mmCIF file of C-alpha atoms in Angstrom:
data_model
loop_
_atom_site.group_PDB
_atom_site.id
_atom_site.type_symbol
_atom_site.label_atom_id
_atom_site.label_comp_id
_atom_site.label_asym_id
_atom_site.label_seq_id
_atom_site.Cartn_x
_atom_site.Cartn_y
_atom_site.Cartn_z
ATOM 1 C CA MET A 1 113.300 89.406 97.784
ATOM 2 C CA SER A 2 112.149 88.669 94.539
ATOM 3 C CA GLU A 3 108.502 89.072 94.657
ATOM 4 C CA ALA A 4 107.284 89.986 98.593
ATOM 5 C CA ILE A 5 104.241 91.069 98.426
ATOM 6 C CA ALA A 6 101.002 89.327 95.497
ATOM 7 C CA VAL A 7 98.355 91.942 94.685
ATOM 8 C CA VAL A 8 95.756 89.403 93.018
ATOM 9 C CA SER A 9 93.497 92.011 90.134
ATOM 10 C CA PHE A 10 89.995 90.325 89.303
ATOM 11 C CA PRO A 11 88.083 91.529 86.423
ATOM 12 C CA GLY A 12 86.603 94.229 87.397
ATOM 13 C CA SER A 13 89.395 95.475 90.304
ATOM 14 C CA ASN A 14 90.123 99.628 89.946
ATOM 15 C CA CYS A 15 92.874 99.854 93.004
ATOM 16 C CA ASP A 16 94.747 97.174 91.890
ATOM 17 C CA ALA A 17 97.430 99.902 90.098
ATOM 18 C CA ASP A 18 97.000 102.137 93.827
ATOM 19 C CA ALA A 19 98.037 99.095 96.142
ATOM 20 C CA HIS A 20 101.219 98.161 93.259
ATOM 21 C CA HIS A 21 101.769 102.048 93.675
ATOM 22 C CA ALA A 22 101.530 101.987 97.122
ATOM 23 C CA ILE A 23 103.289 98.818 98.143
ATOM 24 C CA LYS A 24 106.504 99.648 96.053
ATOM 25 C CA GLU A 25 106.437 102.928 94.663
ATOM 26 C CA VAL A 26 105.936 104.500 97.672
ATOM 27 C CA LEU A 27 107.249 101.617 99.815
ATOM 28 C CA GLY A 28 110.086 100.188 98.532
ATOM 29 C CA ALA A 29 108.689 96.703 98.593
ATOM 30 C CA PRO A 30 109.209 93.968 95.824
ATOM 31 C CA CYS A 31 105.157 93.726 94.829
ATOM 32 C CA ARG A 32 103.517 92.773 91.802
ATOM 33 C CA VAL A 33 100.016 91.804 90.880
ATOM 34 C CA VAL A 34 98.920 88.886 89.667
ATOM 35 C CA TRP A 35 95.811 87.539 87.316
ATOM 36 C CA HIS A 36 92.660 86.487 89.233
ATOM 37 C CA ASP A 37 93.137 82.939 88.058
ATOM 38 C CA GLU A 38 97.011 82.383 89.117
ATOM 39 C CA THR A 39 97.443 79.178 91.414
ATOM 40 C CA ASP A 40 100.641 79.316 93.002
ATOM 41 C CA LEU A 41 101.292 81.977 95.712
ATOM 42 C CA SER A 42 103.959 79.484 96.692
ATOM 43 C CA GLY A 43 106.882 81.838 96.564
ATOM 44 C CA TYR A 44 105.323 85.989 97.946
ATOM 45 C CA LEU A 45 105.119 86.590 101.345
ATOM 46 C CA ALA A 46 102.559 89.248 102.101
ATOM 47 C CA VAL A 47 98.631 89.018 99.707
ATOM 48 C CA VAL A 48 97.212 91.686 99.301
ATOM 49 C CA LEU A 49 93.131 91.446 97.590
ATOM 50 C CA PRO A 50 91.961 95.099 96.573
ATOM 51 C CA GLY A 51 89.075 97.643 96.346
ATOM 52 C CA GLY A 52 86.942 97.903 92.746
ATOM 53 C CA PHE A 53 83.821 96.170 91.484
ATOM 54 C CA SER A 54 85.152 92.344 90.561
ATOM 55 C CA PHE A 55 82.992 90.855 88.105
ATOM 56 C CA GLY A 56 80.793 94.437 88.334
ATOM 57 C CA ASP A 57 79.442 93.438 91.836
ATOM 58 C CA TYR A 58 77.168 90.283 90.059
ATOM 59 C CA LEU A 59 75.434 89.371 92.992
ATOM 60 C CA ARG A 60 77.165 91.208 95.493
ATOM 61 C CA GLY A 61 79.746 91.708 96.064
ATOM 62 C CA GLY A 62 82.989 89.867 96.620
ATOM 63 C CA ALA A 63 80.625 86.781 95.909
ATOM 64 C CA LEU A 64 81.805 85.470 92.099
ATOM 65 C CA ALA A 65 85.968 86.512 93.475
ATOM 66 C CA ALA A 66 85.652 83.878 95.653
ATOM 67 C CA HIS A 67 85.588 81.213 93.442
ATOM 68 C CA SER A 68 88.195 82.813 91.181
ATOM 69 C CA PRO A 69 90.896 79.741 90.714
ATOM 70 C CA VAL A 70 93.608 82.755 92.675
ATOM 71 C CA MET A 71 91.104 82.192 96.138
ATOM 72 C CA ARG A 72 92.488 78.298 97.012
ATOM 73 C CA ALA A 73 95.848 79.379 96.710
ATOM 74 C CA VAL A 74 95.082 82.744 98.470
ATOM 75 C CA ALA A 75 93.242 80.027 101.544
ATOM 76 C CA GLY A 76 96.596 77.849 101.547
ATOM 77 C CA PHE A 77 98.150 81.095 102.186
ATOM 78 C CA ALA A 78 96.357 81.741 105.100
ATOM 79 C CA ARG A 79 96.717 78.061 106.097
ATOM 80 C CA ARG A 80 100.367 78.018 106.445
ATOM 81 C CA GLY A 81 100.101 81.947 108.024
ATOM 82 C CA GLY A 82 100.712 83.885 105.511
ATOM 83 C CA PRO A 83 99.496 87.403 105.661
ATOM 84 C CA VAL A 84 96.109 88.394 104.210
ATOM 85 C CA LEU A 85 94.970 91.838 103.973
ATOM 86 C CA GLY A 86 92.086 92.407 101.843
ATOM 87 C CA ILE A 87 90.821 96.347 101.280
ATOM 88 C CA CYS A 88 86.800 97.271 100.263
ATOM 89 C CA ASN A 89 86.370 94.397 97.828
ATOM 90 C CA GLY A 90 89.103 92.082 99.141
ATOM 91 C CA PHE A 91 87.921 92.621 102.960
ATOM 92 C CA GLN A 92 84.085 91.591 100.601
ATOM 93 C CA VAL A 93 86.285 88.562 98.807
ATOM 94 C CA LEU A 94 87.696 87.695 102.163
ATOM 95 C CA THR A 95 83.942 86.952 104.115
ATOM 96 C CA GLU A 96 82.538 85.732 100.973
ATOM 97 C CA ALA A 97 85.483 82.953 100.575
ATOM 98 C CA GLY A 98 84.499 82.531 104.541
ATOM 99 C CA LEU A 99 87.826 83.945 104.985
ATOM 100 C CA LEU A 100 86.627 86.433 107.830
ATOM 101 C CA PRO A 101 83.407 86.309 109.526
ATOM 102 C CA GLY A 102 80.928 88.961 108.635
ATOM 103 C CA GLN A 103 79.572 90.001 105.672
ATOM 104 C CA LEU A 104 79.521 93.754 103.682
ATOM 105 C CA ALA A 105 75.477 94.517 103.275
ATOM 106 C CA ARG A 106 74.613 97.888 101.959
ATOM 107 C CA ASN A 107 75.397 101.417 103.252
ATOM 108 C CA ARG A 108 72.581 102.145 106.063
ATOM 109 C CA SER A 109 71.319 105.242 103.393
ATOM 110 C CA LEU A 110 71.600 103.010 100.680
ATOM 111 C CA GLY A 111 74.126 105.115 98.661
ATOM 112 C CA PHE A 112 77.507 104.875 97.256
ATOM 113 C CA GLU A 113 79.724 106.368 100.342
ATOM 114 C CA CYS A 114 82.429 108.900 98.579
ATOM 115 C CA ARG A 115 84.547 110.228 101.875
ATOM 116 C CA ASP A 116 87.343 110.680 104.041
ATOM 117 C CA VAL A 117 86.775 108.907 108.142
ATOM 118 C CA HIS A 118 88.466 108.453 111.177
ATOM 119 C CA LEU A 119 89.237 105.373 112.781
ATOM 120 C CA ARG A 120 90.538 104.521 115.489
ATOM 121 C CA VAL A 121 93.174 102.295 116.124
ATOM 122 C CA GLU A 122 91.868 99.095 118.150
ATOM 123 C CA ARG A 123 94.280 96.254 118.323
ATOM 124 C CA ALA A 124 98.126 96.882 117.781
ATOM 125 C CA SER A 125 99.414 93.943 116.408
ATOM 126 C CA ALA A 126 101.834 91.807 113.506
ATOM 127 C CA PRO A 127 101.196 91.671 110.445
ATOM 128 C CA PHE A 128 99.123 94.218 109.631
ATOM 129 C CA THR A 129 98.464 97.607 112.967
ATOM 130 C CA SER A 130 102.521 96.798 114.549
ATOM 131 C CA ARG A 131 103.420 100.789 113.439
ATOM 132 C CA LEU A 132 99.932 102.229 115.542
ATOM 133 C CA ALA A 133 98.491 102.373 118.429
ATOM 134 C CA PRO A 134 95.615 101.466 120.931
ATOM 135 C CA GLY A 135 93.255 104.630 120.351
ATOM 136 C CA GLN A 136 94.906 106.005 118.167
ATOM 137 C CA VAL A 137 92.461 107.715 115.439
ATOM 138 C CA LEU A 138 93.492 107.438 111.300
ATOM 139 C CA ARG A 139 91.989 109.630 109.050
ATOM 140 C CA LEU A 140 91.084 107.241 105.748
ATOM 141 C CA PRO A 141 89.238 107.541 102.846
ATOM 142 C CA ILE A 142 86.322 105.136 101.819
ATOM 143 C CA ALA A 143 84.523 104.930 98.387
ATOM 144 C CA HIS A 144 82.055 101.789 98.783
ATOM 145 C CA GLY A 145 77.823 100.895 98.584
ATOM 146 C CA GLU A 146 78.764 97.732 100.567
ATOM 147 C CA GLY A 147 81.096 97.873 103.407
ATOM 148 C CA ALA A 148 78.455 97.862 106.018
ATOM 149 C CA TYR A 149 79.673 95.722 108.339
ATOM 150 C CA TYR A 150 77.063 92.798 109.722
ATOM 151 C CA ALA A 151 77.463 90.119 111.495
ATOM 152 C CA ASP A 152 75.499 87.866 114.594
ATOM 153 C CA ASP A 153 75.567 89.061 118.151
ATOM 154 C CA GLU A 154 77.300 86.042 119.182
ATOM 155 C CA THR A 155 79.630 86.100 115.977
ATOM 156 C CA LEU A 156 80.537 90.259 118.068
ATOM 157 C CA ASP A 157 80.530 89.197 120.875
ATOM 158 C CA ARG A 158 83.617 86.768 120.133
ATOM 159 C CA LEU A 159 85.336 89.167 117.615
ATOM 160 C CA GLU A 160 84.926 92.094 120.658
ATOM 161 C CA GLY A 161 86.240 89.126 123.388
ATOM 162 C CA GLU A 162 89.026 87.511 121.462
ATOM 163 C CA GLY A 163 90.776 91.086 120.731
ATOM 164 C CA ARG A 164 89.717 90.534 116.288
ATOM 165 C CA VAL A 165 88.139 94.017 116.060
ATOM 166 C CA ALA A 166 90.947 96.076 114.410
ATOM 167 C CA PHE A 167 89.196 98.928 113.527
ATOM 168 C CA ARG A 168 85.984 101.339 114.342
ATOM 169 C CA TYR A 169 84.201 104.429 112.229
ATOM 170 C CA CYS A 170 84.771 107.464 115.062
ATOM 171 C CA ASP A 171 85.168 111.004 115.162
ATOM 172 C CA ALA A 172 87.958 113.359 114.594
ATOM 173 C CA GLY A 173 89.051 112.883 118.283
ATOM 174 C CA GLY A 174 88.866 109.104 118.555
ATOM 175 C CA ALA A 175 84.843 109.135 119.975
ATOM 176 C CA VAL A 176 82.962 106.173 118.179
ATOM 177 C CA THR A 177 79.642 107.713 117.838
ATOM 178 C CA PRO A 178 76.588 106.784 115.590
ATOM 179 C CA GLU A 179 77.363 109.966 113.033
ATOM 180 C CA ALA A 180 79.933 108.894 112.654
ATOM 181 C CA ASN A 181 79.433 105.750 111.676
ATOM 182 C CA VAL A 182 79.699 106.149 108.047
ATOM 183 C CA ASN A 183 77.781 103.344 106.694
ATOM 184 C CA GLY A 184 76.039 101.532 109.337
ATOM 185 C CA SER A 185 78.029 98.878 110.317
ATOM 186 C CA SER A 186 77.856 96.083 113.527
ATOM 187 C CA ARG A 187 78.811 98.043 116.099
ATOM 188 C CA SER A 188 81.134 100.591 114.236
ATOM 189 C CA ILE A 189 83.292 98.309 112.805
ATOM 190 C CA ALA A 190 85.560 99.170 110.075
ATOM 191 C CA GLY A 191 88.255 96.435 109.966
ATOM 192 C CA VAL A 192 88.665 92.903 111.406
ATOM 193 C CA VAL A 193 90.687 90.506 111.431
ATOM 194 C CA ASN A 194 90.472 85.957 111.537
ATOM 195 C CA GLU A 195 90.826 83.307 114.580
ATOM 196 C CA ALA A 196 94.609 83.494 113.858
ATOM 197 C CA GLY A 197 95.524 86.946 113.341
ATOM 198 C CA ASN A 198 96.680 86.795 109.573
ATOM 199 C CA VAL A 199 94.234 87.831 107.827
ATOM 200 C CA MET A 200 92.735 91.158 107.816
ATOM 201 C CA GLY A 201 89.475 92.950 106.212
ATOM 202 C CA MET A 202 88.776 96.682 105.880
ATOM 203 C CA MET A 203 86.799 99.170 104.615
ATOM 204 C CA PRO A 204 88.817 101.954 104.447
ATOM 205 C CA HIS A 205 91.405 102.174 102.421
ATOM 206 C CA PRO A 206 95.159 103.010 103.406
ATOM 207 C CA GLU A 207 96.669 102.587 99.545
ATOM 208 C CA ARG A 208 95.119 105.911 98.797
ATOM 209 C CA ALA A 209 96.651 107.539 101.561
ATOM 210 C CA VAL A 210 100.259 107.685 101.111
ATOM 211 C CA GLU A 211 101.819 110.368 100.071
ATOM 212 C CA PRO A 212 101.757 114.114 100.474
ATOM 213 C CA LEU A 213 99.986 114.861 97.689
ATOM 214 C CA LEU A 214 96.789 113.006 98.187
ATOM 215 C CA GLY A 215 96.569 114.971 101.637
ATOM 216 C CA TYR A 216 97.021 112.936 104.381
ATOM 217 C CA GLU A 217 99.566 109.335 104.978
ATOM 218 C CA ASP A 218 97.992 107.555 107.058
ATOM 219 C CA GLY A 219 97.073 104.958 105.116
ATOM 220 C CA ARG A 220 102.138 104.347 105.347
ATOM 221 C CA LEU A 221 100.865 103.166 108.977
ATOM 222 C CA VAL A 222 98.987 100.117 107.936
ATOM 223 C CA LEU A 223 100.810 99.172 104.816
ATOM 224 C CA GLY A 224 103.964 100.651 106.327
ATOM 225 C CA SER A 225 103.362 98.025 109.342
ATOM 226 C CA LEU A 226 102.659 95.507 106.668
ATOM 227 C CA LEU A 227 106.219 95.253 104.792
ATOM 228 C CA ASP A 228 107.769 94.939 108.322
ATOM 229 C CA ALA A 229 105.767 91.785 108.570
ATOM 230 C CA VAL A 230 106.910 90.883 105.138
ATOM 231 C CA LEU A 231 110.777 92.097 105.925
ATOM 232 C CA ALA A 232 111.542 89.943 109.510
ATOM 233 C CA ALA A 233 109.209 87.063 107.373
ATOM 234 C CA ALA A 234 112.675 87.044 104.587
ATOM 235 C CA ALA A 235 115.595 88.034 107.468
#
């Protein structure tokens, strides 16, 4: 592998360096940060859209980044079955680009939420959650003002029926409660995948939970799952 994973950087991204560090320095995977004007991702085996405030979140989170030149390449990469992971602002970009259903609305508190949360694993499969088990509880940080996942009831029912809900906000014991739903997401959803299962968006930040120095390492299970998929594709 030369550069297995591409981390896309938009004007205003502020978690691209964190994602690059977690993937390359902690997990040891070849990784490169690519600018948003990139138009060819054919040399990569996975793509990560990191968190931050692309284009200053003007209009709404992810709305302008969804029209960056690189997003045509991301869409083509996803159509060919390549794994695409959107984290926080990256999740917003994927919904704005139509690569994932629903949208991320203002938090129920109308304020910025920066704290640790617990997530219950709802889906355990490649390429994003193969190192996890259904019902497992993770602790990861969030940092967002527009993180409340919203979709109409028909869409939510379809996501539930097709097993496309990846994570829900829960308490430390795994119970999904209104109090644990920190941003007011529909049905406490914290992450979803597309119909093919190769595009996932999640609001919590796995790249900020990969080293003992940070206080937790649950993020390695998510990024490690992606790395497993990359290694399998490269074999």
